[in-house]
Amino acid sequence: MRKHSLDRWLLTAILMVLLSSSSFAAKNGAKKKKKNSKEVTYDGTSLIIDGKRELLYSGSIHYPRSTPEMWPHIIKRAKQGGLNTIQTYVFWNVHEPEQGKFNFSGRADLVKFIKLIQKNGLYVTLRLGPFIQAEWNHGGLPYWLREVPGIFFRTDNKEFKEHTERYVRMILDKMKEENLFASQGGPIILGQVTKHT
């Protein structure tokens, strides 16, 4: 019961933020719509991008596992291999190694990574976590999080939900500021909250 409650809460939180991001972009872009903006919808059959049904050929690239100098080659090879979408986890413990101190440089430059994917004409699926299951230390959760009084990971726990929501909103706001959502002309067509509970 708790597992499903947490899943619903996380899904609701992420959908609200994504929808508000899309609404914000649509309202603020109504006067000045970007020529590359895309409408992403779905029905019972498929994902629809700008009115066209799309079959996604997706592969995962975990940006912190390689250097920024390697990213262009890796992304190019993924495209040559037939992919049209790159999915990546967003590593909370990489971006916030200390509470309130954020890192988006070097191997943690998520914006640069996504812009390189866009430059290659590919879509992006963001897997926001908070927990990631990709042979990564502590499931991608920052170590400082375990010191929060009363916190229980991956449960319907007030402290866990509050910290998770703050983190997810911060990432989504950063993507929105950089115009990386499809509705803003960016490559991000989907987002996923943790499925590993």
PDB file of C-alpha atoms in Angstrom:
ATOM      1  CA  MET A   1       0.000   0.000   0.000  1.00  0.00           C
ATOM      2  CA  ARG A   2       2.792   2.451   0.907  1.00  0.00           C
ATOM      3  CA  LYS A   3       4.671   1.602  -2.279  1.00  0.00           C
ATOM      4  CA  HIS A   4       1.700   2.489  -4.461  1.00  0.00           C
ATOM      5  CA  SER A   5       1.026   5.653  -2.470  1.00  0.00           C
ATOM      6  CA  LEU A   6       4.606   6.844  -3.005  1.00  0.00           C
ATOM      7  CA  ASP A   7       4.473   5.921  -6.697  1.00  0.00           C
ATOM      8  CA  ARG A   8       1.250   7.900  -7.114  1.00  0.00           C
ATOM      9  CA  TRP A   9       2.670  10.859  -5.218  1.00  0.00           C
ATOM     10  CA  LEU A  10       5.865  10.928  -7.283  1.00  0.00           C
ATOM     11  CA  LEU A  11       3.979  10.508 -10.542  1.00  0.00           C
ATOM     12  CA  THR A  12       1.526  13.262  -9.613  1.00  0.00           C
ATOM     13  CA  ALA A  13       4.337  15.603  -8.561  1.00  0.00           C
ATOM     14  CA  ILE A  14       6.333  15.102 -11.750  1.00  0.00           C
ATOM     15  CA  LEU A  15       3.301  15.387 -14.004  1.00  0.00           C
ATOM     16  CA  MET A  16       2.262  18.620 -12.304  1.00  0.00           C
ATOM     17  CA  VAL A  17       5.702  20.111 -12.777  1.00  0.00           C
ATOM     18  CA  LEU A  18       5.971  18.927 -16.394  1.00  0.00           C
ATOM     19  CA  LEU A  19       2.501  20.209 -17.215  1.00  0.00           C
ATOM     20  CA  SER A  20       3.179  23.537 -15.553  1.00  0.00           C
ATOM     21  CA  SER A  21       6.466  23.747 -17.473  1.00  0.00           C
ATOM     22  CA  SER A  22       4.631  23.078 -20.726  1.00  0.00           C
ATOM     23  CA  SER A  23       1.873  25.525 -19.812  1.00  0.00           C
ATOM     24  CA  PHE A  24       4.437  28.143 -18.850  1.00  0.00           C
ATOM     25  CA  ALA A  25       6.290  27.653 -22.113  1.00  0.00           C
ATOM     26  CA  ALA A  26       3.057  27.716 -24.103  1.00  0.00           C
ATOM     27  CA  LYS A  27       1.783  30.904 -22.404  1.00  0.00           C
ATOM     28  CA  ASN A  28       5.078  32.717 -22.663  1.00  0.00           C
ATOM     29  CA  GLY A  29       5.708  31.433 -26.148  1.00  0.00           C
ATOM     30  CA  ALA A  30       2.220  32.142 -27.513  1.00  0.00           C
ATOM     31  CA  LYS A  31       3.296  35.567 -28.700  1.00  0.00           C
ATOM     32  CA  LYS A  32       6.685  34.396 -29.860  1.00  0.00           C
ATOM     33  CA  LYS A  33       6.469  30.668 -30.629  1.00  0.00           C
ATOM     34  CA  LYS A  34       9.780  29.038 -31.364  1.00  0.00           C
ATOM     35  CA  LYS A  35       9.958  27.605 -34.839  1.00  0.00           C
ATOM     36  CA  ASN A  36      11.336  24.309 -33.529  1.00  0.00           C
ATOM     37  CA  SER A  37       8.817  23.779 -30.716  1.00  0.00           C
ATOM     38  CA  LYS A  38       7.088  20.418 -30.760  1.00  0.00           C
ATOM     39  CA  GLU A  39       3.766  19.244 -29.417  1.00  0.00           C
ATOM     40  CA  VAL A  40       4.103  15.893 -27.669  1.00  0.00           C
ATOM     41  CA  THR A  41       0.920  13.918 -26.991  1.00  0.00           C
ATOM     42  CA  TYR A  42      -0.126  10.292 -26.878  1.00  0.00           C
ATOM     43  CA  ASP A  43      -3.127   8.056 -27.341  1.00  0.00           C
ATOM     44  CA  GLY A  44      -3.813   4.399 -26.657  1.00  0.00           C
ATOM     45  CA  THR A  45      -1.519   3.398 -29.495  1.00  0.00           C
ATOM     46  CA  SER A  46       1.580   5.553 -29.527  1.00  0.00           C
ATOM     47  CA  LEU A  47       3.456   8.723 -28.759  1.00  0.00           C
ATOM     48  CA  ILE A  48       2.598  11.542 -31.161  1.00  0.00           C
ATOM     49  CA  ILE A  49       5.100  14.307 -31.906  1.00  0.00           C
ATOM     50  CA  ASP A  50       3.761  17.212 -33.952  1.00  0.00           C
ATOM     51  CA  GLY A  51       0.834  15.104 -35.131  1.00  0.00           C
ATOM     52  CA  LYS A  52       3.031  12.228 -36.308  1.00  0.00           C
ATOM     53  CA  ARG A  53       3.120   8.840 -34.598  1.00  0.00           C
ATOM     54  CA  GLU A  54       6.668   8.115 -33.490  1.00  0.00           C
ATOM     55  CA  LEU A  55       8.353   4.850 -32.681  1.00  0.00           C
ATOM     56  CA  LEU A  56      11.198   5.581 -30.304  1.00  0.00           C
ATOM     57  CA  TYR A  57      14.462   3.722 -30.744  1.00  0.00           C
ATOM     58  CA  SER A  58      16.125   4.573 -27.476  1.00  0.00           C
ATOM     59  CA  GLY A  59      19.383   3.835 -25.764  1.00  0.00           C
ATOM     60  CA  SER A  60      20.826   4.947 -22.442  1.00  0.00           C
ATOM     61  CA  ILE A  61      23.874   7.132 -22.069  1.00  0.00           C
ATOM     62  CA  HIS A  62      24.867   8.044 -18.527  1.00  0.00           C
ATOM     63  CA  TYR A  63      26.702  11.345 -18.914  1.00  0.00           C
ATOM     64  CA  PRO A  64      28.782  11.155 -15.667  1.00  0.00           C
ATOM     65  CA  ARG A  65      30.304   7.841 -16.751  1.00  0.00           C
ATOM     66  CA  SER A  66      32.253   9.541 -19.546  1.00  0.00           C
ATOM     67  CA  THR A  67      33.955  12.885 -20.094  1.00  0.00           C
ATOM     68  CA  PRO A  68      32.338  15.816 -21.910  1.00  0.00           C
ATOM     69  CA  GLU A  69      34.999  15.383 -24.606  1.00  0.00           C
ATOM     70  CA  MET A  70      33.666  11.873 -25.270  1.00  0.00           C
ATOM     71  CA  TRP A  71      29.982  12.863 -25.465  1.00  0.00           C
ATOM     72  CA  PRO A  72      29.895  14.066 -29.107  1.00  0.00           C
ATOM     73  CA  HIS A  73      31.413  10.803 -30.356  1.00  0.00           C
ATOM     74  CA  ILE A  74      29.173   8.621 -28.169  1.00  0.00           C
ATOM     75  CA  ILE A  75      26.029  10.488 -29.254  1.00  0.00           C
ATOM     76  CA  LYS A  76      27.071  10.398 -32.918  1.00  0.00           C
ATOM     77  CA  ARG A  77      27.645   6.637 -32.708  1.00  0.00           C
ATOM     78  CA  ALA A  78      24.243   6.152 -31.066  1.00  0.00           C
ATOM     79  CA  LYS A  79      22.604   7.988 -33.961  1.00  0.00           C
ATOM     80  CA  GLN A  80      24.608   6.002 -36.518  1.00  0.00           C
ATOM     81  CA  GLY A  81      23.381   2.863 -34.768  1.00  0.00           C
ATOM     82  CA  GLY A  82      19.777   3.819 -35.513  1.00  0.00           C
ATOM     83  CA  LEU A  83      18.677   5.473 -32.289  1.00  0.00           C
ATOM     84  CA  ASN A  84      16.397   8.503 -32.390  1.00  0.00           C
ATOM     85  CA  THR A  85      16.179   8.959 -28.609  1.00  0.00           C
ATOM     86  CA  ILE A  86      18.721   9.043 -25.794  1.00  0.00           C
ATOM     87  CA  GLN A  87      17.543   8.374 -22.286  1.00  0.00           C
ATOM     88  CA  THR A  88      19.559   9.282 -19.262  1.00  0.00           C
ATOM     89  CA  TYR A  89      19.214   9.149 -15.540  1.00  0.00           C
ATOM     90  CA  VAL A  90      19.712  12.408 -13.667  1.00  0.00           C
ATOM     91  CA  PHE A  91      22.134  11.598 -10.863  1.00  0.00           C
ATOM     92  CA  TRP A  92      21.094  13.401  -7.683  1.00  0.00           C
ATOM     93  CA  ASN A  93      24.300  12.525  -5.824  1.00  0.00           C
ATOM     94  CA  VAL A  94      26.353  13.964  -8.693  1.00  0.00           C
ATOM     95  CA  HIS A  95      24.397  17.221  -8.860  1.00  0.00           C
ATOM     96  CA  GLU A  96      23.984  17.818  -5.116  1.00  0.00           C
ATOM     97  CA  PRO A  97      26.921  16.116  -3.378  1.00  0.00           C
ATOM     98  CA  GLU A  98      26.420  18.419  -0.379  1.00  0.00           C
ATOM     99  CA  GLN A  99      23.010  19.641   0.669  1.00  0.00           C
ATOM    100  CA  GLY A 100      22.223  22.891  -1.120  1.00  0.00           C
ATOM    101  CA  LYS A 101      25.489  22.901  -3.119  1.00  0.00           C
ATOM    102  CA  PHE A 102      24.843  22.083  -6.758  1.00  0.00           C
ATOM    103  CA  ASN A 103      27.255  20.921  -9.440  1.00  0.00           C
ATOM    104  CA  PHE A 104      26.518  21.207 -13.160  1.00  0.00           C
ATOM    105  CA  SER A 105      30.061  21.345 -14.511  1.00  0.00           C
ATOM    106  CA  GLY A 106      32.412  18.868 -16.166  1.00  0.00           C
ATOM    107  CA  ARG A 107      30.914  15.377 -16.193  1.00  0.00           C
ATOM    108  CA  ALA A 108      27.862  16.805 -14.387  1.00  0.00           C
ATOM    109  CA  ASP A 109      27.023  19.300 -17.163  1.00  0.00           C
ATOM    110  CA  LEU A 110      23.581  17.915 -17.926  1.00  0.00           C
ATOM    111  CA  VAL A 111      22.587  20.974 -19.981  1.00  0.00           C
ATOM    112  CA  LYS A 112      25.608  20.640 -22.279  1.00  0.00           C
ATOM    113  CA  PHE A 113      24.915  16.913 -22.662  1.00  0.00           C
ATOM    114  CA  ILE A 114      21.281  17.492 -23.645  1.00  0.00           C
ATOM    115  CA  LYS A 115      22.210  20.282 -26.057  1.00  0.00           C
ATOM    116  CA  LEU A 116      24.700  17.946 -27.772  1.00  0.00           C
ATOM    117  CA  ILE A 117      21.932  15.377 -28.169  1.00  0.00           C
ATOM    118  CA  GLN A 118      19.704  18.058 -29.683  1.00  0.00           C
ATOM    119  CA  LYS A 119      22.495  19.155 -32.036  1.00  0.00           C
ATOM    120  CA  ASN A 120      22.497  15.597 -33.387  1.00  0.00           C
ATOM    121  CA  GLY A 121      18.748  15.707 -34.042  1.00  0.00           C
ATOM    122  CA  LEU A 122      17.793  13.209 -31.342  1.00  0.00           C
ATOM    123  CA  TYR A 123      15.103  13.254 -28.657  1.00  0.00           C
ATOM    124  CA  VAL A 124      15.750  12.970 -24.917  1.00  0.00           C
ATOM    125  CA  THR A 125      13.979  11.030 -22.190  1.00  0.00           C
ATOM    126  CA  LEU A 126      14.960  12.179 -18.700  1.00  0.00           C
ATOM    127  CA  ARG A 127      14.834   9.593 -15.939  1.00  0.00           C
ATOM    128  CA  LEU A 128      14.698  11.875 -12.925  1.00  0.00           C
ATOM    129  CA  GLY A 129      15.006   9.299 -10.199  1.00  0.00           C
ATOM    130  CA  PRO A 130      15.226  10.010  -7.352  1.00  0.00           C
ATOM    131  CA  PHE A 131      16.419   6.407  -7.036  1.00  0.00           C
ATOM    132  CA  ILE A 132      18.320   4.962  -9.965  1.00  0.00           C
ATOM    133  CA  GLN A 133      19.175   1.357 -10.514  1.00  0.00           C
ATOM    134  CA  ALA A 134      22.155   1.468 -12.802  1.00  0.00           C
ATOM    135  CA  GLU A 135      25.022   0.082 -10.745  1.00  0.00           C
ATOM    136  CA  TRP A 136      25.564   3.529  -9.251  1.00  0.00           C
ATOM    137  CA  ASN A 137      26.604   4.237  -5.661  1.00  0.00           C
ATOM    138  CA  HIS A 138      23.764   4.654  -3.185  1.00  0.00           C
ATOM    139  CA  GLY A 139      21.200   4.393  -5.993  1.00  0.00           C
ATOM    140  CA  GLY A 140      22.049   7.943  -7.016  1.00  0.00           C
ATOM    141  CA  LEU A 141      20.751   9.325  -3.729  1.00  0.00           C
ATOM    142  CA  PRO A 142      23.121  11.817  -2.089  1.00  0.00           C
ATOM    143  CA  TYR A 143      24.865  10.540   1.030  1.00  0.00           C
ATOM    144  CA  TRP A 144      23.844  13.603   3.051  1.00  0.00           C
ATOM    145  CA  LEU A 145      20.189  12.609   2.583  1.00  0.00           C
ATOM    146  CA  ARG A 146      20.563   9.692   5.004  1.00  0.00           C
ATOM    147  CA  GLU A 147      21.424  12.199   7.766  1.00  0.00           C
ATOM    148  CA  VAL A 148      18.048  13.971   7.496  1.00  0.00           C
ATOM    149  CA  PRO A 149      16.193  13.301  10.770  1.00  0.00           C
ATOM    150  CA  GLY A 150      13.210  10.981  10.370  1.00  0.00           C
ATOM    151  CA  ILE A 151      13.860  10.141   6.719  1.00  0.00           C
ATOM    152  CA  PHE A 152      13.114   6.736   5.222  1.00  0.00           C
ATOM    153  CA  PHE A 153      14.146   6.227   1.600  1.00  0.00           C
ATOM    154  CA  ARG A 154      11.726   5.126  -1.078  1.00  0.00           C
ATOM    155  CA  THR A 155       8.693   5.162   1.199  1.00  0.00           C
ATOM    156  CA  ASP A 156       5.652   7.357   1.727  1.00  0.00           C
ATOM    157  CA  ASN A 157       7.742   9.480   4.087  1.00  0.00           C
ATOM    158  CA  LYS A 158       7.199  13.231   4.473  1.00  0.00           C
ATOM    159  CA  GLU A 159      10.901  14.110   4.642  1.00  0.00           C
ATOM    160  CA  PHE A 160      11.786  11.925   1.669  1.00  0.00           C
ATOM    161  CA  LYS A 161       8.954  13.361  -0.425  1.00  0.00           C
ATOM    162  CA  GLU A 162       9.857  16.961   0.458  1.00  0.00           C
ATOM    163  CA  HIS A 163      13.529  16.537  -0.472  1.00  0.00           C
ATOM    164  CA  THR A 164      12.617  14.603  -3.616  1.00  0.00           C
ATOM    165  CA  GLU A 165      10.158  17.259  -4.744  1.00  0.00           C
ATOM    166  CA  ARG A 166      12.711  20.044  -4.187  1.00  0.00           C
ATOM    167  CA  TYR A 167      15.314  18.141  -6.195  1.00  0.00           C
ATOM    168  CA  VAL A 168      12.969  17.265  -9.074  1.00  0.00           C
ATOM    169  CA  ARG A 169      11.647  20.835  -9.291  1.00  0.00           C
ATOM    170  CA  MET A 170      15.208  22.183  -9.354  1.00  0.00           C
ATOM    171  CA  ILE A 171      16.128  19.913 -12.279  1.00  0.00           C
ATOM    172  CA  LEU A 172      12.924  20.683 -14.188  1.00  0.00           C
ATOM    173  CA  ASP A 173      13.321  24.430 -13.615  1.00  0.00           C
ATOM    174  CA  LYS A 174      16.890  24.214 -14.941  1.00  0.00           C
ATOM    175  CA  MET A 175      15.684  22.407 -18.067  1.00  0.00           C
ATOM    176  CA  LYS A 176      12.934  24.989 -18.532  1.00  0.00           C
ATOM    177  CA  GLU A 177      15.368  27.918 -18.095  1.00  0.00           C
ATOM    178  CA  GLU A 178      17.517  26.433 -20.866  1.00  0.00           C
ATOM    179  CA  ASN A 179      14.487  25.862 -23.179  1.00  0.00           C
ATOM    180  CA  LEU A 180      15.143  22.131 -23.323  1.00  0.00           C
ATOM    181  CA  PHE A 181      11.540  20.878 -23.302  1.00  0.00           C
ATOM    182  CA  ALA A 182      10.042  19.969 -26.687  1.00  0.00           C
ATOM    183  CA  SER A 183       7.345  22.624 -26.241  1.00  0.00           C
ATOM    184  CA  GLN A 184      10.177  25.179 -26.028  1.00  0.00           C
ATOM    185  CA  GLY A 185      12.074  23.897 -29.042  1.00  0.00           C
ATOM    186  CA  GLY A 186      14.235  21.500 -27.027  1.00  0.00           C
ATOM    187  CA  PRO A 187      14.748  17.746 -27.349  1.00  0.00           C
ATOM    188  CA  ILE A 188      13.154  16.546 -24.068  1.00  0.00           C
ATOM    189  CA  ILE A 189       9.981  14.687 -25.013  1.00  0.00           C
ATOM    190  CA  LEU A 190       9.468  12.501 -21.924  1.00  0.00           C
ATOM    191  CA  GLY A 191      10.318  12.399 -18.254  1.00  0.00           C
ATOM    192  CA  GLN A 192      10.168   9.460 -15.899  1.00  0.00           C
ATOM    193  CA  VAL A 193      10.052   9.348 -12.145  1.00  0.00           C
ATOM    194  CA  THR A 194      11.554   6.300 -10.488  1.00  0.00           C
ATOM    195  CA  LYS A 195      10.081   2.938 -11.297  1.00  0.00           C
ATOM    196  CA  HIS A 196      12.366   1.215  -8.817  1.00  0.00           C
ATOM    197  CA  THR A 197      10.515   1.217  -5.499  1.00  0.00           C
TER     198      THR A 197
END
